[in-house]
mmCIF file of C-alpha atoms in Angstrom:
data_model
loop_
_atom_site.group_PDB
_atom_site.id
_atom_site.type_symbol
_atom_site.label_atom_id
_atom_site.label_comp_id
_atom_site.label_asym_id
_atom_site.label_seq_id
_atom_site.Cartn_x
_atom_site.Cartn_y
_atom_site.Cartn_z
ATOM 1 C CA MET A 1 -126.131 0.694 -64.990
ATOM 2 C CA ASN A 2 -129.548 -0.918 -64.493
ATOM 3 C CA SER A 3 -129.298 -3.597 -61.801
ATOM 4 C CA SER A 4 -132.637 -5.223 -62.697
ATOM 5 C CA LEU A 5 -131.794 -8.013 -65.132
ATOM 6 C CA THR A 6 -133.737 -10.661 -66.969
ATOM 7 C CA TYR A 7 -132.438 -14.238 -66.988
ATOM 8 C CA LEU A 8 -131.107 -13.635 -70.510
ATOM 9 C CA GLU A 9 -129.348 -10.416 -69.481
ATOM 10 C CA ALA A 10 -127.819 -12.232 -66.520
ATOM 11 C CA VAL A 11 -126.298 -14.801 -68.904
ATOM 12 C CA ARG A 12 -124.860 -11.965 -71.007
ATOM 13 C CA ARG A 13 -123.452 -10.222 -67.939
ATOM 14 C CA ALA A 14 -121.761 -13.453 -66.798
ATOM 15 C CA LEU A 15 -120.086 -13.863 -70.190
ATOM 16 C CA ARG A 16 -118.966 -10.227 -70.261
ATOM 17 C CA GLU A 17 -117.592 -10.236 -66.719
ATOM 18 C CA GLU A 18 -115.626 -13.439 -67.226
ATOM 19 C CA MET A 19 -114.207 -12.223 -70.537
ATOM 20 C CA GLU A 20 -113.110 -8.999 -68.844
ATOM 21 C CA ARG A 21 -111.595 -10.909 -65.925
ATOM 22 C CA ASP A 22 -109.713 -13.550 -67.935
ATOM 23 C CA ASP A 23 -108.491 -13.022 -71.495
ATOM 24 C CA ARG A 24 -108.356 -16.805 -72.002
ATOM 25 C CA VAL A 25 -112.166 -16.906 -72.132
ATOM 26 C CA LEU A 26 -113.579 -16.895 -75.662
ATOM 27 C CA LEU A 27 -116.997 -17.496 -77.207
ATOM 28 C CA MET A 28 -117.829 -19.582 -80.244
ATOM 29 C CA GLY A 29 -120.990 -20.805 -81.912
ATOM 30 C CA GLN A 30 -123.456 -20.166 -84.701
ATOM 31 C CA ASP A 31 -124.310 -16.442 -84.967
ATOM 32 C CA VAL A 32 -122.778 -15.487 -81.597
ATOM 33 C CA GLY A 33 -120.857 -12.629 -83.222
ATOM 34 C CA VAL A 34 -122.547 -10.328 -85.712
ATOM 35 C CA LEU A 35 -126.087 -11.409 -84.806
ATOM 36 C CA GLY A 36 -125.388 -11.554 -81.071
ATOM 37 C CA GLY A 37 -126.930 -14.997 -80.657
ATOM 38 C CA ALA A 38 -130.342 -16.278 -81.733
ATOM 39 C CA PHE A 39 -131.846 -14.977 -78.472
ATOM 40 C CA GLY A 40 -129.396 -12.120 -77.917
ATOM 41 C CA ALA A 41 -127.281 -13.736 -75.203
ATOM 42 C CA THR A 42 -124.034 -12.519 -76.810
ATOM 43 C CA ALA A 43 -125.277 -9.156 -78.109
ATOM 44 C CA GLY A 44 -122.562 -6.494 -78.075
ATOM 45 C CA LEU A 45 -119.742 -8.857 -77.118
ATOM 46 C CA LEU A 46 -118.189 -8.949 -80.616
ATOM 47 C CA HIS A 47 -117.872 -5.161 -80.593
ATOM 48 C CA ARG A 48 -116.439 -5.191 -77.065
ATOM 49 C CA PHE A 49 -113.944 -8.041 -77.361
ATOM 50 C CA GLY A 50 -113.272 -8.469 -81.085
ATOM 51 C CA ALA A 51 -113.452 -11.303 -83.572
ATOM 52 C CA GLU A 52 -110.523 -13.228 -82.048
ATOM 53 C CA ARG A 53 -112.563 -13.891 -78.908
ATOM 54 C CA VAL A 54 -116.131 -13.971 -80.272
ATOM 55 C CA ARG A 55 -116.192 -16.372 -83.201
ATOM 56 C CA ASP A 56 -119.047 -17.281 -85.506
ATOM 57 C CA THR A 57 -118.828 -20.935 -86.509
ATOM 58 C CA PRO A 58 -120.260 -23.012 -89.385
ATOM 59 C CA ILE A 59 -123.355 -25.160 -88.926
ATOM 60 C CA SER A 60 -121.297 -28.091 -87.667
ATOM 61 C CA GLU A 61 -121.761 -28.728 -83.977
ATOM 62 C CA SER A 62 -119.334 -31.639 -83.948
ATOM 63 C CA ALA A 63 -116.555 -29.548 -85.497
ATOM 64 C CA THR A 64 -117.264 -26.650 -83.129
ATOM 65 C CA VAL A 65 -117.006 -28.834 -80.033
ATOM 66 C CA GLY A 66 -113.914 -30.532 -81.453
ATOM 67 C CA VAL A 67 -112.162 -27.195 -81.979
ATOM 68 C CA ALA A 68 -113.211 -26.115 -78.467
ATOM 69 C CA VAL A 69 -111.647 -29.269 -77.016
ATOM 70 C CA GLY A 70 -108.351 -28.416 -78.707
ATOM 71 C CA LEU A 71 -108.490 -24.829 -77.462
ATOM 72 C CA ALA A 72 -109.201 -25.971 -73.903
ATOM 73 C CA LEU A 73 -106.316 -28.447 -74.001
ATOM 74 C CA GLU A 74 -104.050 -25.577 -75.094
ATOM 75 C CA GLY A 75 -104.989 -23.556 -72.009
ATOM 76 C CA LEU A 76 -107.863 -21.404 -73.246
ATOM 77 C CA ARG A 77 -111.359 -21.412 -71.724
ATOM 78 C CA PRO A 78 -113.883 -21.710 -74.571
ATOM 79 C CA VAL A 79 -117.613 -21.221 -74.105
ATOM 80 C CA VAL A 80 -119.585 -22.905 -76.885
ATOM 81 C CA GLU A 81 -123.124 -21.728 -77.562
ATOM 82 C CA MET A 82 -125.437 -24.264 -79.109
ATOM 83 C CA GLN A 83 -127.960 -22.110 -80.942
ATOM 84 C CA PHE A 84 -130.539 -24.638 -79.728
ATOM 85 C CA LEU A 85 -129.352 -27.336 -77.359
ATOM 86 C CA ASP A 86 -131.398 -29.928 -79.272
ATOM 87 C CA PHE A 87 -128.541 -29.978 -81.775
ATOM 88 C CA LEU A 88 -125.997 -30.974 -79.162
ATOM 89 C CA SER A 89 -126.951 -34.425 -80.457
ATOM 90 C CA SER A 90 -125.026 -33.622 -83.631
ATOM 91 C CA SER A 91 -121.833 -33.457 -81.552
ATOM 92 C CA TRP A 92 -122.675 -36.434 -79.321
ATOM 93 C CA ASN A 93 -119.549 -38.428 -80.111
ATOM 94 C CA MET A 94 -117.293 -35.480 -79.263
ATOM 95 C CA VAL A 95 -119.193 -34.721 -76.048
ATOM 96 C CA VAL A 96 -119.437 -38.301 -74.763
ATOM 97 C CA ASN A 97 -116.116 -39.762 -75.887
ATOM 98 C CA TRP A 98 -113.824 -36.731 -75.736
ATOM 99 C CA VAL A 99 -115.197 -33.894 -73.619
ATOM 100 C CA ALA A 100 -116.474 -36.094 -70.798
ATOM 101 C CA LYS A 101 -113.535 -38.505 -70.801
ATOM 102 C CA ALA A 102 -110.483 -36.214 -70.945
ATOM 103 C CA ARG A 103 -109.955 -36.125 -67.173
ATOM 104 C CA TYR A 104 -110.393 -39.863 -66.675
ATOM 105 C CA ARG A 105 -108.741 -41.116 -69.817
ATOM 106 C CA GLN A 106 -105.628 -38.932 -69.901
ATOM 107 C CA GLY A 107 -105.700 -36.785 -66.759
ATOM 108 C CA TYR A 108 -106.272 -33.548 -68.658
ATOM 109 C CA ALA A 109 -108.178 -30.593 -67.289
ATOM 110 C CA LEU A 110 -110.742 -29.514 -69.859
ATOM 111 C CA PRO A 111 -112.183 -26.087 -68.906
ATOM 112 C CA LEU A 112 -114.981 -26.032 -71.454
ATOM 113 C CA VAL A 113 -118.573 -24.792 -71.125
ATOM 114 C CA ILE A 114 -121.306 -25.828 -73.548
ATOM 115 C CA ARG A 115 -124.348 -23.613 -73.042
ATOM 116 C CA GLY A 116 -127.544 -22.646 -74.798
ATOM 117 C CA PRO A 117 -131.345 -22.637 -74.819
ATOM 118 C CA GLN A 118 -133.431 -25.738 -74.308
ATOM 119 C CA GLY A 119 -137.055 -26.553 -73.518
ATOM 120 C CA GLY A 120 -140.456 -25.575 -74.849
ATOM 121 C CA GLY A 121 -143.083 -22.988 -74.137
ATOM 122 C CA VAL A 122 -142.171 -20.505 -76.860
ATOM 123 C CA GLY A 123 -143.529 -22.191 -79.997
ATOM 124 C CA GLY A 124 -140.200 -23.571 -81.129
ATOM 125 C CA GLY A 125 -141.517 -26.796 -82.639
ATOM 126 C CA PRO A 126 -140.218 -30.360 -82.265
ATOM 127 C CA PHE A 127 -136.577 -29.710 -83.218
ATOM 128 C CA HIS A 128 -136.121 -26.663 -80.992
ATOM 129 C CA SER A 129 -137.973 -27.516 -77.769
ATOM 130 C CA GLN A 130 -136.388 -30.588 -76.187
ATOM 131 C CA CYS A 131 -134.843 -30.904 -72.727
ATOM 132 C CA LEU A 132 -131.639 -32.953 -72.726
ATOM 133 C CA GLU A 133 -130.815 -33.452 -69.049
ATOM 134 C CA GLY A 134 -132.191 -37.009 -69.138
ATOM 135 C CA PHE A 135 -129.396 -37.901 -71.563
ATOM 136 C CA LEU A 136 -126.639 -35.696 -70.196
ATOM 137 C CA THR A 137 -126.801 -36.712 -66.555
ATOM 138 C CA HIS A 138 -125.987 -40.295 -67.554
ATOM 139 C CA VAL A 139 -122.668 -39.369 -69.170
ATOM 140 C CA PRO A 140 -119.804 -39.873 -66.665
ATOM 141 C CA GLY A 141 -117.493 -36.881 -66.616
ATOM 142 C CA LEU A 142 -119.990 -34.123 -67.404
ATOM 143 C CA ARG A 143 -121.203 -31.549 -64.901
ATOM 144 C CA VAL A 144 -124.786 -30.590 -65.756
ATOM 145 C CA VAL A 145 -126.258 -27.317 -64.490
ATOM 146 C CA ALA A 146 -129.835 -26.026 -64.840
ATOM 147 C CA PRO A 147 -130.337 -22.645 -63.140
ATOM 148 C CA ALA A 148 -133.892 -21.469 -62.435
ATOM 149 C CA THR A 149 -133.346 -17.803 -61.543
ATOM 150 C CA ALA A 150 -131.518 -14.827 -63.014
ATOM 151 C CA ARG A 151 -129.154 -14.758 -60.026
ATOM 152 C CA ASP A 152 -128.252 -18.404 -60.466
ATOM 153 C CA ALA A 153 -127.868 -17.980 -64.239
ATOM 154 C CA LEU A 154 -125.315 -15.242 -63.536
ATOM 155 C CA GLY A 155 -123.471 -16.834 -60.625
ATOM 156 C CA MET A 156 -123.438 -20.404 -61.882
ATOM 157 C CA LEU A 157 -122.301 -19.497 -65.398
ATOM 158 C CA LYS A 158 -119.385 -17.547 -63.923
ATOM 159 C CA SER A 159 -118.505 -20.550 -61.747
ATOM 160 C CA ALA A 160 -118.846 -22.890 -64.740
ATOM 161 C CA ILE A 161 -116.405 -20.822 -66.810
ATOM 162 C CA ARG A 162 -113.874 -20.941 -63.963
ATOM 163 C CA HIS A 163 -114.288 -24.692 -63.462
ATOM 164 C CA GLU A 164 -111.458 -26.956 -64.610
ATOM 165 C CA ASP A 165 -113.728 -29.661 -66.020
ATOM 166 C CA PRO A 166 -116.470 -29.562 -68.678
ATOM 167 C CA VAL A 167 -119.864 -28.120 -67.792
ATOM 168 C CA VAL A 168 -123.067 -28.324 -69.818
ATOM 169 C CA PHE A 169 -125.143 -25.283 -68.907
ATOM 170 C CA LEU A 170 -128.861 -25.649 -69.592
ATOM 171 C CA GLU A 171 -130.801 -22.397 -70.053
ATOM 172 C CA HIS A 172 -134.547 -22.939 -70.336
ATOM 173 C CA LYS A 173 -135.638 -20.477 -72.998
ATOM 174 C CA TYR A 174 -139.066 -20.057 -71.355
ATOM 175 C CA LEU A 175 -137.257 -18.235 -68.529
ATOM 176 C CA TYR A 176 -135.174 -15.894 -70.688
ATOM 177 C CA ARG A 177 -137.508 -12.894 -70.548
ATOM 178 C CA ARG A 178 -140.031 -13.994 -67.916
ATOM 179 C CA LEU A 179 -137.765 -13.538 -64.909
ATOM 180 C CA ARG A 180 -136.226 -10.315 -63.631
ATOM 181 C CA GLU A 181 -134.060 -9.836 -60.568
ATOM 182 C CA ASP A 182 -132.118 -7.040 -58.912
ATOM 183 C CA LEU A 183 -128.429 -7.898 -59.369
ATOM 184 C CA PRO A 184 -126.227 -4.913 -58.406
ATOM 185 C CA PRO A 185 -123.401 -4.512 -60.949
ATOM 186 C CA GLU A 186 -120.815 -3.573 -58.311
ATOM 187 C CA LYS A 187 -121.203 -6.909 -56.520
ATOM 188 C CA GLU A 188 -119.616 -10.050 -57.952
ATOM 189 C CA ILE A 189 -122.000 -12.979 -57.750
ATOM 190 C CA LEU A 190 -120.666 -16.535 -57.724
ATOM 191 C CA VAL A 191 -122.890 -19.547 -57.055
ATOM 192 C CA PRO A 192 -121.388 -23.009 -56.388
ATOM 193 C CA LEU A 193 -122.064 -25.767 -58.896
ATOM 194 C CA ASP A 194 -122.787 -28.557 -56.421
ATOM 195 C CA ARG A 195 -125.460 -27.329 -53.993
ATOM 196 C CA ALA A 196 -129.238 -27.486 -54.125
ATOM 197 C CA HIS A 197 -131.236 -24.563 -52.746
ATOM 198 C CA THR A 198 -134.514 -24.490 -50.824
ATOM 199 C CA ARG A 199 -136.841 -22.025 -52.552
ATOM 200 C CA ARG A 200 -139.690 -22.571 -50.102
ATOM 201 C CA ALA A 201 -139.730 -24.149 -46.636
ATOM 202 C CA GLY A 202 -142.247 -26.807 -45.600
ATOM 203 C CA GLY A 203 -142.359 -29.993 -43.563
ATOM 204 C CA ASP A 204 -145.260 -32.008 -45.056
ATOM 205 C CA LEU A 205 -143.879 -32.737 -48.513
ATOM 206 C CA VAL A 206 -140.771 -31.918 -50.526
ATOM 207 C CA LEU A 207 -141.068 -31.032 -54.212
ATOM 208 C CA VAL A 208 -137.751 -31.743 -55.949
ATOM 209 C CA THR A 209 -137.362 -29.718 -59.113
ATOM 210 C CA TRP A 210 -135.058 -27.675 -61.350
ATOM 211 C CA GLY A 211 -135.050 -25.195 -64.209
ATOM 212 C CA ALA A 212 -138.378 -23.887 -65.506
ATOM 213 C CA MET A 213 -140.360 -26.205 -63.213
ATOM 214 C CA VAL A 214 -139.218 -24.338 -60.095
ATOM 215 C CA GLU A 215 -141.691 -21.537 -60.832
ATOM 216 C CA VAL A 216 -144.456 -24.101 -61.421
ATOM 217 C CA CYS A 217 -143.701 -25.944 -58.177
ATOM 218 C CA LEU A 218 -143.672 -22.726 -56.163
ATOM 219 C CA ALA A 219 -147.125 -21.866 -57.508
ATOM 220 C CA ALA A 220 -148.365 -25.393 -56.748
ATOM 221 C CA ALA A 221 -146.983 -25.220 -53.212
ATOM 222 C CA GLU A 222 -148.831 -21.960 -52.580
ATOM 223 C CA ARG A 223 -152.107 -23.525 -53.765
ATOM 224 C CA LEU A 224 -151.542 -26.576 -51.575
ATOM 225 C CA GLN A 225 -151.082 -24.353 -48.553
ATOM 226 C CA GLU A 226 -154.099 -22.174 -49.329
ATOM 227 C CA ARG A 227 -156.545 -24.966 -50.203
ATOM 228 C CA GLU A 228 -155.428 -27.908 -48.069
ATOM 229 C CA GLY A 229 -153.094 -26.521 -45.422
ATOM 230 C CA VAL A 230 -150.189 -28.620 -46.747
ATOM 231 C CA GLU A 231 -146.789 -26.993 -46.301
ATOM 232 C CA ALA A 232 -144.547 -28.127 -49.154
ATOM 233 C CA GLN A 233 -140.830 -27.512 -49.366
ATOM 234 C CA VAL A 234 -139.556 -26.657 -52.856
ATOM 235 C CA LEU A 235 -136.003 -27.923 -53.365
ATOM 236 C CA ASP A 236 -134.289 -26.555 -56.476
ATOM 237 C CA LEU A 237 -131.522 -28.973 -57.440
ATOM 238 C CA ARG A 238 -129.728 -26.357 -59.615
ATOM 239 C CA CYS A 239 -126.962 -28.861 -60.436
ATOM 240 C CA LEU A 240 -128.192 -32.196 -61.812
ATOM 241 C CA GLN A 241 -124.782 -33.849 -62.034
ATOM 242 C CA PRO A 242 -123.444 -34.208 -59.450
ATOM 243 C CA LEU A 243 -126.562 -34.232 -57.280
ATOM 244 C CA ASP A 244 -126.531 -32.622 -53.849
ATOM 245 C CA GLU A 245 -127.404 -35.910 -52.155
ATOM 246 C CA ASN A 246 -127.104 -34.490 -48.632
ATOM 247 C CA ALA A 247 -129.779 -31.874 -49.324
ATOM 248 C CA LEU A 248 -132.047 -34.471 -50.935
ATOM 249 C CA LEU A 249 -131.732 -36.989 -48.106
ATOM 250 C CA GLU A 250 -132.172 -34.379 -45.400
ATOM 251 C CA ALA A 251 -135.339 -33.043 -47.036
ATOM 252 C CA ALA A 252 -136.722 -36.568 -47.523
ATOM 253 C CA ARG A 253 -136.039 -37.539 -43.897
ATOM 254 C CA ARG A 254 -137.718 -34.401 -42.600
ATOM 255 C CA ALA A 255 -140.852 -34.546 -44.736
ATOM 256 C CA GLY A 256 -141.223 -38.286 -45.347
ATOM 257 C CA ARG A 257 -142.871 -37.586 -48.723
ATOM 258 C CA VAL A 258 -141.029 -36.683 -51.913
ATOM 259 C CA LEU A 259 -142.395 -35.669 -55.303
ATOM 260 C CA VAL A 260 -140.001 -35.151 -58.225
#
C-alpha cells in the first residue's frame, strides 16, 4: 500500500480505519455513498462497509444532524459529512441547541463528528468558500478542530471519532490535494485534540495560525529570516476550541511579539 498520502486520502484512511476498528462508526451525508463524496473523501467506503453504515441523505442538513444526534444517543458513533461546510448553517439550531448542549443539559455523551470542506482558493464561489470557525468557536460545548497537515488530518480525525463529545472537524479544501505526506499504513497515528504544535522555531516573533494559513505563515517566516534576519516561530493551533492556552502563553512570553 502506498504510504504517501494527500490530505484528502488521509481523511479517507482515518474513516476507513475507524470503521474497521469499531462497527458502531457509520457515515452519513449527501452523496457520501454511491458518489463517494463531492471531493472523494468517502470513495470506496460504501462498497467496503455496505449501505447500513454508509448512508446517502436528502438535502436537509438539519434532518441529517438530528438523525445523527439520535444515533449517537443510542450508542452509535455517526460521522456526518457536510458536502460543503457553508451549509452547516442550515442545521444551526440542531448544532447549537442540541449537539453542543447534550452534555451540559442532560449529562449525555454525544460521540458525533461533523466534518467537511470549508474555505476558498478553488473557485467555489460565495456559497461554497466560507470559513466557519469564527462562529463555531463561540458555541459552548463544541470541540472545533482545524488540521493543517495530512498527518494531523489522519490522526485528529481518528481521535475525534473516538471522542465522547461532539467535534466539528474543519477540512480546508485548498489543502486536499496540495499536501502529501509519508504515513506508513502499518503504524496507527493518533493526534490529541487539545494541543498546539510548533511548526517552526524562532524567538523574535510568534505567528499564531491554523488550517490553510499554516503553509502561508511558514513561507512568510522563511522570507523574514532571509530578508531581515527575523526568526519567527510558527505555532499551529490545530484545535481552536479548546485553545492550548499554555502553548500560546509560553510562546508569547518567550518572543514578546505575537501576530495572529
